[in-house]
Coordinates of C-alpha atoms in Angstrom, one line a residue:
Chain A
X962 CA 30.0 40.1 -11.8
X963 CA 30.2 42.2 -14.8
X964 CA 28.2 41.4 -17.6
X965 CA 30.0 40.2 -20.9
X966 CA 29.2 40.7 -24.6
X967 CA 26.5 37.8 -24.9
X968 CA 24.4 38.9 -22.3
X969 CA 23.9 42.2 -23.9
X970 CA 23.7 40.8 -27.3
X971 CA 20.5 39.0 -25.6
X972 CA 19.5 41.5 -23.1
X973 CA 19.1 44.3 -25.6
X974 CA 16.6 42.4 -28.3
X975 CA 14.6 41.4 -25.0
X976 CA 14.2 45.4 -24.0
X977 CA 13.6 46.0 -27.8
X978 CA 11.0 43.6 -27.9
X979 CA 9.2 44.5 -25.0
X980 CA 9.2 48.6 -26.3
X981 CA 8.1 47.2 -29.7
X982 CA 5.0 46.1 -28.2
X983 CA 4.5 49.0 -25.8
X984 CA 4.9 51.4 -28.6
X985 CA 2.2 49.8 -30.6
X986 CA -0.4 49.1 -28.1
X987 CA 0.1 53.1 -27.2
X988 CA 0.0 53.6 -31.0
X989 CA -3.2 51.5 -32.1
X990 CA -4.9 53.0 -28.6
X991 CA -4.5 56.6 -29.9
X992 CA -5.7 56.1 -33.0
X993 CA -8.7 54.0 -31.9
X994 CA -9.4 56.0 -28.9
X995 CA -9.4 53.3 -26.7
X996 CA -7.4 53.7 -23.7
X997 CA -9.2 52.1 -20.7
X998 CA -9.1 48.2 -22.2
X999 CA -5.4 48.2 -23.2
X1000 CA -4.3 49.9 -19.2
X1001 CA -6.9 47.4 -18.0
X1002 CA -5.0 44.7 -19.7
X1003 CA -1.8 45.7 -18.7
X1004 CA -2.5 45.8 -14.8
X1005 CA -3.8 42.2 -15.4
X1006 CA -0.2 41.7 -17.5
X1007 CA 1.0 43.0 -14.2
X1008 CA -0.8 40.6 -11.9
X1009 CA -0.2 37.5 -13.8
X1010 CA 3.5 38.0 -14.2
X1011 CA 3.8 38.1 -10.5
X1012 CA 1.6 34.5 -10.4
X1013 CA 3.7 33.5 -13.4
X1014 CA 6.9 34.4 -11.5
X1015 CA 5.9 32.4 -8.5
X1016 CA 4.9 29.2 -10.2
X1017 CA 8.2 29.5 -12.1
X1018 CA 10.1 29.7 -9.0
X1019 CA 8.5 27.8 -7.5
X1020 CA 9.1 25.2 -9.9
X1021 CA 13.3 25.7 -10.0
X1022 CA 13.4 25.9 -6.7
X1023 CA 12.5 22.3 -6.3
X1024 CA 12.4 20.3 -9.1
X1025 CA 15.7 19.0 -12.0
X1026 CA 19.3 19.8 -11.1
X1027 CA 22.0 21.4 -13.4
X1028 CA 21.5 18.3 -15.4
X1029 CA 17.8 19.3 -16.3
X1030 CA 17.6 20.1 -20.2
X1031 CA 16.5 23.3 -21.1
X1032 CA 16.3 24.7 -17.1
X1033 CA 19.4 23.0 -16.1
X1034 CA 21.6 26.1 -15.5
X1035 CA 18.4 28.4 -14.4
X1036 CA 17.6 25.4 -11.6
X1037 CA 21.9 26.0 -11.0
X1038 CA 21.7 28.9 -10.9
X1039 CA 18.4 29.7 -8.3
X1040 CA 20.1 26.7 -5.6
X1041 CA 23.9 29.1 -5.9
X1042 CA 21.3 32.3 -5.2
X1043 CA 20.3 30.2 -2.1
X1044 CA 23.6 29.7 -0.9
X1045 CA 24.9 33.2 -1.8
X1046 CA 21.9 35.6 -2.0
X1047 CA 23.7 38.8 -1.6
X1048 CA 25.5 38.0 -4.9
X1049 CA 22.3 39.4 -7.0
X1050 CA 23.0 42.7 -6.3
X1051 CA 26.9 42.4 -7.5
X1052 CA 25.6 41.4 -10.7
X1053 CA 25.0 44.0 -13.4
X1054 CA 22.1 44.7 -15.4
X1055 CA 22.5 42.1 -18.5
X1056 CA 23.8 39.5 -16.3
X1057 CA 20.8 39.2 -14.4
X1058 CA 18.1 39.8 -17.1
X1059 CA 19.8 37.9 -20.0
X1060 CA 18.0 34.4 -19.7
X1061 CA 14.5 36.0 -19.4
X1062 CA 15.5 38.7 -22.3
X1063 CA 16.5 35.5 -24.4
X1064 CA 13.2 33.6 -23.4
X1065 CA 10.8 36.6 -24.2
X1066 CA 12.4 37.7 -27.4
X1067 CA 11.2 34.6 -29.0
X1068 CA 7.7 34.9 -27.2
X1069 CA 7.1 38.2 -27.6
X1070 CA 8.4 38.9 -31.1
X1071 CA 5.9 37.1 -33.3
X1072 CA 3.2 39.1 -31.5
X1073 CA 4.5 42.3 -31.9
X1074 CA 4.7 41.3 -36.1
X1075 CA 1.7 39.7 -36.0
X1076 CA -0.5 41.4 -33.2
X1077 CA -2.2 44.8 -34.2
X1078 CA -5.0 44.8 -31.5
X1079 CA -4.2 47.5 -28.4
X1080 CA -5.9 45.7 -25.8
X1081 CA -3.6 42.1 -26.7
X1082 CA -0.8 44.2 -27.4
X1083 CA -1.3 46.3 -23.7
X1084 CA -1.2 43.1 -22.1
X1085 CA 1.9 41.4 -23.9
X1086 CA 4.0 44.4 -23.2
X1087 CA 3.5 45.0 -19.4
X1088 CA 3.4 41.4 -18.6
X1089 CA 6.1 40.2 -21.0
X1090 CA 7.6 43.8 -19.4
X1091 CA 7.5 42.5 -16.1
X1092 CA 8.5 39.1 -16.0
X1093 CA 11.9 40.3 -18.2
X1094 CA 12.6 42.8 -15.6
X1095 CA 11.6 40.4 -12.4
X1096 CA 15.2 39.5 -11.5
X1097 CA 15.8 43.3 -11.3
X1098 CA 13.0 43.2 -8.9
X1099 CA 14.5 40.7 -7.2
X1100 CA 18.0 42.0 -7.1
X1101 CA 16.2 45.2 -5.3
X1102 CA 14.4 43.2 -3.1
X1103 CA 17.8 41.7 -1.5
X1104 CA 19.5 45.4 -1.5
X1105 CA 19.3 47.8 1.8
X1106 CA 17.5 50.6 2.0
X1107 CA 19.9 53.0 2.2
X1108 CA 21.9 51.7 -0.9
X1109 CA 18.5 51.5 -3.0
X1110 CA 17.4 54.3 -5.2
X1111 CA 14.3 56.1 -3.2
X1112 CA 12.1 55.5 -5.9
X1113 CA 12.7 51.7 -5.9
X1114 CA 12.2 51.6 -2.2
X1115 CA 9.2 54.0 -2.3
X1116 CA 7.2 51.2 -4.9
X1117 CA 8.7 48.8 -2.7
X1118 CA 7.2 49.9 0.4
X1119 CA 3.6 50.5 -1.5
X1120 CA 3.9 46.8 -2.7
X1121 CA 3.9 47.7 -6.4
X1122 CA 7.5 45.9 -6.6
X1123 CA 8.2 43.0 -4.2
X1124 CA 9.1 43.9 -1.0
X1125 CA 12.7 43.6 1.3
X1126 CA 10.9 41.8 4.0
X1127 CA 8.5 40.1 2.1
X1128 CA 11.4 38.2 -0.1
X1129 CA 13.6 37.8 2.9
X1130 CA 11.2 35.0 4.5
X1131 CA 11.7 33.1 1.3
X1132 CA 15.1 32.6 1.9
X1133 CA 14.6 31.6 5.6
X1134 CA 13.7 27.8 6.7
X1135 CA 11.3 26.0 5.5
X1136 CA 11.7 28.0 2.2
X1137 CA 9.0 26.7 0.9
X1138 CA 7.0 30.4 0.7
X1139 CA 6.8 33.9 -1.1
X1140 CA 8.1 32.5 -4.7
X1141 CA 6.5 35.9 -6.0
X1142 CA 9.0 38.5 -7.3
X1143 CA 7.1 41.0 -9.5
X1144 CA 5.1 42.5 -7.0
X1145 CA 4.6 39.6 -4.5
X1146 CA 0.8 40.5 -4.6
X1147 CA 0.0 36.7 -5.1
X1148 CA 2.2 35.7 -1.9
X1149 CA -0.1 36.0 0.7
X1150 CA -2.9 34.3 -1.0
X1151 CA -0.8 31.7 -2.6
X1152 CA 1.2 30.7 0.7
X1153 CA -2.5 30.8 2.8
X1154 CA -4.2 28.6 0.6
X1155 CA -1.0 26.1 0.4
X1156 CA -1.3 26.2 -3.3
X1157 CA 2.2 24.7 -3.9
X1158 CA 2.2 22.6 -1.4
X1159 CA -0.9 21.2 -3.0
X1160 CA 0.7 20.6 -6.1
X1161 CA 3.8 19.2 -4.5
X1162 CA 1.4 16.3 -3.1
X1163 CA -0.3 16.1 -6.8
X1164 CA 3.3 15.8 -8.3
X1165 CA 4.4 13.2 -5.5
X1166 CA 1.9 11.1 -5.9
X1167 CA 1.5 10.9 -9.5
X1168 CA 4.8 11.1 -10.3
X1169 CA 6.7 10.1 -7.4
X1170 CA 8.5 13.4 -7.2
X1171 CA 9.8 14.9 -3.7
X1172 CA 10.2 18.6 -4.2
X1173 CA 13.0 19.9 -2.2
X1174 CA 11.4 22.1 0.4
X1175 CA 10.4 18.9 1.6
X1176 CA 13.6 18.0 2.2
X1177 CA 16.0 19.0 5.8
X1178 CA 17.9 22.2 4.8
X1179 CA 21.2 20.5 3.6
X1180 CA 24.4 23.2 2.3
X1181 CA 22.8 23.7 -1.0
X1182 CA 19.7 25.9 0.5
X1183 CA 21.7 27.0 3.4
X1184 CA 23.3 30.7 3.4
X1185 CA 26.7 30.8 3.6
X1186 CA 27.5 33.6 5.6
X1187 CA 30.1 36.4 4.1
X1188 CA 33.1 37.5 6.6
X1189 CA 32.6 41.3 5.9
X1190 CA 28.9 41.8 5.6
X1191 CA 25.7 40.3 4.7
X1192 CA 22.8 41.4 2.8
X1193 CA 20.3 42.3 5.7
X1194 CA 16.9 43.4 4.9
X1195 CA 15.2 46.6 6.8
Chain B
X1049 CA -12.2 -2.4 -11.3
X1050 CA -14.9 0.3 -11.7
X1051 CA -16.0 0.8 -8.3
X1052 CA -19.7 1.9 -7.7
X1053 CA -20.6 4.2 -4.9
X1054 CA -23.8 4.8 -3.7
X1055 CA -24.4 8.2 -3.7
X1056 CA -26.5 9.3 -0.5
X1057 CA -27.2 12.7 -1.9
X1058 CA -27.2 14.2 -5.7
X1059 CA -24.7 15.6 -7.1
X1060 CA -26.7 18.9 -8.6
X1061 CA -25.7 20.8 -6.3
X1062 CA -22.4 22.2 -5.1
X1063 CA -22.4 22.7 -1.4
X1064 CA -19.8 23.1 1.4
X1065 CA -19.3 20.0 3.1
X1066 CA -19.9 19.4 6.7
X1067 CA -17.2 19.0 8.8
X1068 CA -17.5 16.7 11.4
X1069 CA -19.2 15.1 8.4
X1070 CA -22.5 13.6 9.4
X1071 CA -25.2 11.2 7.2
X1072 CA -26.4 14.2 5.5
X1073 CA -23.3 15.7 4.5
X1074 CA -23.4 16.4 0.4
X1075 CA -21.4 14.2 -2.0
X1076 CA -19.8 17.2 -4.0
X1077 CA -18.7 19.2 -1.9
X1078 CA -16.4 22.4 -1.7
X1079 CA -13.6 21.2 0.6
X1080 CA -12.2 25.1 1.8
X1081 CA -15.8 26.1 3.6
X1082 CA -17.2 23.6 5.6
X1083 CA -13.6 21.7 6.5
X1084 CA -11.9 25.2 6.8
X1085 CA -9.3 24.1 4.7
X1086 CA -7.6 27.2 3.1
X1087 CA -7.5 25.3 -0.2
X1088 CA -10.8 25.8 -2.3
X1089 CA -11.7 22.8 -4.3
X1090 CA -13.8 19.9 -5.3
X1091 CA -14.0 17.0 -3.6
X1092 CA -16.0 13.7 -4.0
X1093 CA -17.2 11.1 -2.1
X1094 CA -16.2 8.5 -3.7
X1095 CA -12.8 7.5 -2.5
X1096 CA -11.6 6.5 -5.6
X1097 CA -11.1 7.8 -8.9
X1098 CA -14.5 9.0 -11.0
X1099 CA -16.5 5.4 -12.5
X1100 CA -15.0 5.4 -16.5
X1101 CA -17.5 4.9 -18.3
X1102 CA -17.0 1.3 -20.2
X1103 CA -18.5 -0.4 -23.2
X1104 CA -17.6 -3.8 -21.6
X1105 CA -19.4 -4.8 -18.0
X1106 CA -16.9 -3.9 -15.3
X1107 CA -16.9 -5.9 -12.0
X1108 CA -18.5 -3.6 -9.2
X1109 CA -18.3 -3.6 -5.7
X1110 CA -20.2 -1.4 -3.8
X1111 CA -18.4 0.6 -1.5
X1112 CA -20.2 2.2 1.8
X1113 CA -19.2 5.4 3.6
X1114 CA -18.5 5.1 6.7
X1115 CA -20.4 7.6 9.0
X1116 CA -21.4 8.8 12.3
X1117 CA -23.6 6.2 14.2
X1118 CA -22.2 3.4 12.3
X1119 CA -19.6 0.8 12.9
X1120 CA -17.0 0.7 10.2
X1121 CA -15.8 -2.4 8.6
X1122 CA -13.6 -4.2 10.8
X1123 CA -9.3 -4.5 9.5
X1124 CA -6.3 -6.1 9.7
X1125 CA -2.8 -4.6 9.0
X1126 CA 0.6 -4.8 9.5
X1127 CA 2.0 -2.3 12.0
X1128 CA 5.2 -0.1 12.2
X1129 CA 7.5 -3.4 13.5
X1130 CA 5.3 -5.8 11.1
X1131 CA 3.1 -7.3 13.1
X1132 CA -0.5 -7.5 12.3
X1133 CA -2.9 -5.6 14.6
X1134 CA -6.9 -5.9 14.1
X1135 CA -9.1 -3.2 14.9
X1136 CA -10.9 -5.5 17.1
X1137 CA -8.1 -5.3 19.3
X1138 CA -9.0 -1.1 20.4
X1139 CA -13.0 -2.3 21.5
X1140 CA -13.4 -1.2 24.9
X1141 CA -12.0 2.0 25.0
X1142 CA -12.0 5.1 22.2
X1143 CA -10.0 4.9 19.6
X1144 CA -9.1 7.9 17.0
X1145 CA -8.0 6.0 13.2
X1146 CA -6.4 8.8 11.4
X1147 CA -6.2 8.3 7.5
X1148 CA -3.6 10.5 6.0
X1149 CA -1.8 10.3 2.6
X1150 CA 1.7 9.3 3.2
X1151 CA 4.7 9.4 5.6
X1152 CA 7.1 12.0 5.3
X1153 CA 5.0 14.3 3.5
X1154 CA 4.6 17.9 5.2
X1155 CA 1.3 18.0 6.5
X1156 CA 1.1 14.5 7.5
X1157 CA 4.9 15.5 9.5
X1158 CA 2.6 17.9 11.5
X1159 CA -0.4 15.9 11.8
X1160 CA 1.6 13.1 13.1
X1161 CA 4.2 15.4 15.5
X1162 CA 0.7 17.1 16.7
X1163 CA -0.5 14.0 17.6
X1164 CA 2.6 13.2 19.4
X1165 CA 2.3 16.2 21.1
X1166 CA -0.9 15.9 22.4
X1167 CA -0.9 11.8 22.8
X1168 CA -0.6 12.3 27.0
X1169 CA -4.2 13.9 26.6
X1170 CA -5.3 10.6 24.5
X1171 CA -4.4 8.6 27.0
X1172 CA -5.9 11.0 30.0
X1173 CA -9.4 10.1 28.1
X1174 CA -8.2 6.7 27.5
X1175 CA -8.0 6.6 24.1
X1176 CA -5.9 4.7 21.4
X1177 CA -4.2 6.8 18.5
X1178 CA -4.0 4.5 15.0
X1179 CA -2.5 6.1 11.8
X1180 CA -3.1 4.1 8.8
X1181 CA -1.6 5.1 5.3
X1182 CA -0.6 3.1 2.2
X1183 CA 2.7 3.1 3.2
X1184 CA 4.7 -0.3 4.1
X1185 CA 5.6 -1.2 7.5
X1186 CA 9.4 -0.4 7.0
X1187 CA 8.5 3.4 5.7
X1188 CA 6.1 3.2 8.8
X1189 CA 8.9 2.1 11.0
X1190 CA 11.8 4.9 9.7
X1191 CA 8.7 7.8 10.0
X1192 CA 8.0 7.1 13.8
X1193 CA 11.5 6.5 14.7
X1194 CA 12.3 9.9 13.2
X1195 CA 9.5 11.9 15.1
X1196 CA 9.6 9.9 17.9
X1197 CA 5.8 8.7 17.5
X1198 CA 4.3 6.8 20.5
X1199 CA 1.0 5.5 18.8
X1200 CA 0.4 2.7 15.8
X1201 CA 0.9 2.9 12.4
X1202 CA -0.9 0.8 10.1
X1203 CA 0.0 -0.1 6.9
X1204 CA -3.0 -0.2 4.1
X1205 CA -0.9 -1.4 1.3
X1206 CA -3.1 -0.9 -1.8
X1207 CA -5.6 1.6 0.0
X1208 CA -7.9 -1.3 0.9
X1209 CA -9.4 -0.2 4.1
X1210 CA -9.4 3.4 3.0
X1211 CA -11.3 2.4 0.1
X1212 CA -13.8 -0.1 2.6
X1213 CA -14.1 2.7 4.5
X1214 CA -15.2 5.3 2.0
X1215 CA -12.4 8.0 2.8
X1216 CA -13.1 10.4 0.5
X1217 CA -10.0 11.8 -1.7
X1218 CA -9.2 15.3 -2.5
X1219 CA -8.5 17.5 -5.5
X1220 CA -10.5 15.5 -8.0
X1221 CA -8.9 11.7 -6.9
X1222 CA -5.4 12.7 -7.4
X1223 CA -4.4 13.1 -3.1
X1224 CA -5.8 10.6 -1.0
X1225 CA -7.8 12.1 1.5
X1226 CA -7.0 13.0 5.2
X1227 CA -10.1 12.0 7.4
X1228 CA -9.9 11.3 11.1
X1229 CA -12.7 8.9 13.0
X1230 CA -13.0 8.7 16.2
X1231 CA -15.1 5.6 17.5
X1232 CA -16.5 5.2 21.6
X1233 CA -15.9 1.7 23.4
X1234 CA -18.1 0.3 21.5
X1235 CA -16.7 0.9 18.2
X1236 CA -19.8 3.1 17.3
X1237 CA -17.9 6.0 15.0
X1238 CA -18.8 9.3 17.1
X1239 CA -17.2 12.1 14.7
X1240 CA -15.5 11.7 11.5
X1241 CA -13.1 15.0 10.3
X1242 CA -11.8 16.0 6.9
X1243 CA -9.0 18.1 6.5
X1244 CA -6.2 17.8 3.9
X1245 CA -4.1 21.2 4.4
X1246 CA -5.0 22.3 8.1
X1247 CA -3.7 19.0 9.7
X1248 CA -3.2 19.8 13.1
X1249 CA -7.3 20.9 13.8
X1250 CA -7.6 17.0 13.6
X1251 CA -6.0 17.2 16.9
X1252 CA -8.2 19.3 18.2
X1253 CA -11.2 18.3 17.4
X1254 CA -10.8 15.1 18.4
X1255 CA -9.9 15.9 21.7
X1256 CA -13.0 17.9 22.0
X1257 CA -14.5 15.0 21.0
X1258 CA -13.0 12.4 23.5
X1259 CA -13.6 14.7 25.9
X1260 CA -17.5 15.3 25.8
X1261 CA -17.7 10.9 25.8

């Protein structure tokens, strides 16, 4: 799945972006001094793009259908992962990030014209940072170990990027769990305290929504199985 | 209708509730710590939505909660295969009334397969199982064919007796609440247990219940 000329053209202004806003928040901290506030504010960037990620997921995963304006092919595109998971990691760099790049380009660019304060800036550019590059994440998450660069698997195995394991119980029945991709921090907590599943019953009984997790697997969540060999995580 | 509850307690104060919940229980409660549900949140007695205020007088009823020690108010409903079944019908022996939200939901699945699991120890201590949701009789009928459910469903169309009854709601009025009462042969309610997201310790506690009677 190589990536053509319009992912890049969107792929690259999202990376841009993103450095833009790094670049300044490292500027304006050296020449205020100020260094703690704007790394505080990025590990919270860091956090709340993994809760972000989730809820997002989340969301795709069982609500609209390719008909859906706006999240239509996203929503088409997360039930075909389901069905073919090992695909991800066949999928090159722009091909994967491009909708996010495209998303956070429009975000993140008036801040980084109008946004001169390090800590704000230190926040926008990690978080902004991490949500672009969360379907890189993810693609890692359903490699193998051996075929993974060492680094990626060493920050994977110290939980700073979502883990192998941790990912593959989302795409095992009653996938309805670990929606977290950035770092899957919020996973545990999220999954204990039945957080979606509480807003599943808020959704379905104000708006008479069944999510589809609710639903008996049918083909569209189920793996299909390859012939040669199957993603498997260690 | 603006329905007016009686608060037993004030709401000042934000305590855990008690769960089994007795006459003293607070009104605002936190539902994670006292129910051990895993989801922290409000939750308030009343069993519907807050009282808006209006410049116009709105027609009140007053709405009781039903707790331990007292007899609850007595009901009619449809069952599962449409016929009507009274509560009157269960005096004499124990009988656990399970209020959940709605069939074919996720945890009410589990409450409702846990039940069935453990309905041969109901009967051992001779007691009835009733599940009563707003659900009509036909959803009723498709959700215990499906799980194989042995004991009553009830349909409360409107939320009537779950309103008569005082079963509190969750997650500030928008999920109707899951609350389990268990009343002895004489219809005297013995526990009553509040759990939205851990739906299978209604099981359990009830059991205990039945079997210290």
């Amino acid at each position: 799945m190589t990536q053509v000329c319009g992912q890049h053209g969107l792929t690259v202004p999202g990376c841009t972006t993103v450095m833009i806003s790094l670049a300044k928040s490292m500027v304006a901290a050296a020449n205020s001094h100020i260094w703690l506030e704007p790394m505080l504010a990025g590990y919270i960037g860091y956090i709340l793009a993994d809760l972000g990620s989730g809820v997002y997921h989340w969301g795709i995963d069982n609500y609209g259908d390719a008909s859906t304006p706006i999240f239509g092919s996203q929503i088409e595109a997360f039930q075909g992962h389901h069905k073919w998971p090992w695909t991800i990691t066949r999928r090159q760099f722009a091909n994967n990030l491009h909708p996010l790049a495209r998303a956070l380009t429009f975000a993140v660019l008036p801040l980084d014209i109008l946004c001169h304060e390090p800590t704000v800036q230190g926040f926008v550019d990690v978080c902004s940072g991490c949500i672009m590059f969360s379907q890189q994440f993810h693609a890692w998450a359903h490699g193998t170990k051996s075929k993974l660069p060492p680094p990626v698997v060493a920050l994977q195995d110290a939980g700073v990027l979502v883990s192998r394991s941790q990912h593959g119980a989302h795409h095992r029945p009653p996938y309805n769990n670990n929606y977290c991709i950035v770092s899957g921090i919020w996973n545990e907590f999220l999954d204990e305290h039945k957080v979606f599943e509480a807003l599943e019953m808020v959704l379905f009984f104000k708006l008479g929504v069944r999510p589809r997790s609710w639903s008996e697997p049918n083909s569209d969540w189920i793996e299909e199985t390859e012939t040669h060999s199957q993603v498997t995580v260690h | 209708m603006a329905t007016l509850t009686l608060p037993k307690h004030s709401f000042s104060s934000l305590l855990p509730s008690q769960t089994p919940r007795t006459p003293s229980s607070q009104s605002l409660s936190i539902v994670s710590k006292s129910s051990q549900s895993h989801f922290y949140g409000l939750k308030l007695s009343n069993s519907s939505s807050l009282p808006i205020p209006s410049s116009t007088p709105a027609k009140t009823s007053i709405v009781a909660k039903v707790s331990k020690g007292q007899v609850p108010p007595s009901f009619t409903l449809k069952d599962q295969d449409g016929k009507t079944v009274s509560l009157s019908k269960f005096k004499g022996k124990p009988v656990v009334v399970y209020f959940y939200p709605a069939d074919e939901t996720p945890g009410c699945t589990k409450q409702a397969c846990a039940f069935r699991d453990s309905y041969e120890k109901f009967k051992k201590a001779g007691a009835e199982v009733v599940g009563i949701s707003g659900d009509d009789s036909s959803s009723h009928k498709a959700f215990a064919k499906k799980y194989r459910l042995p004991f009553t469903l009830l349909s409360d169309e409107g939320n009537k007796v779950r309103k008569e009854w005082g079963v509190p709601s969750d997650l500030f009025g928008t999920l109707p609440g899951r609350e389990t009462y268990v009343l002895d042969k004489k219809g005297v309610v013995q526990l009553v247990y509040n759990n939205q997201f851990q739906p299978e310790k209604h099981i359990d506690e009830t059991l205990k219940l039945l079997q210290s009677l």
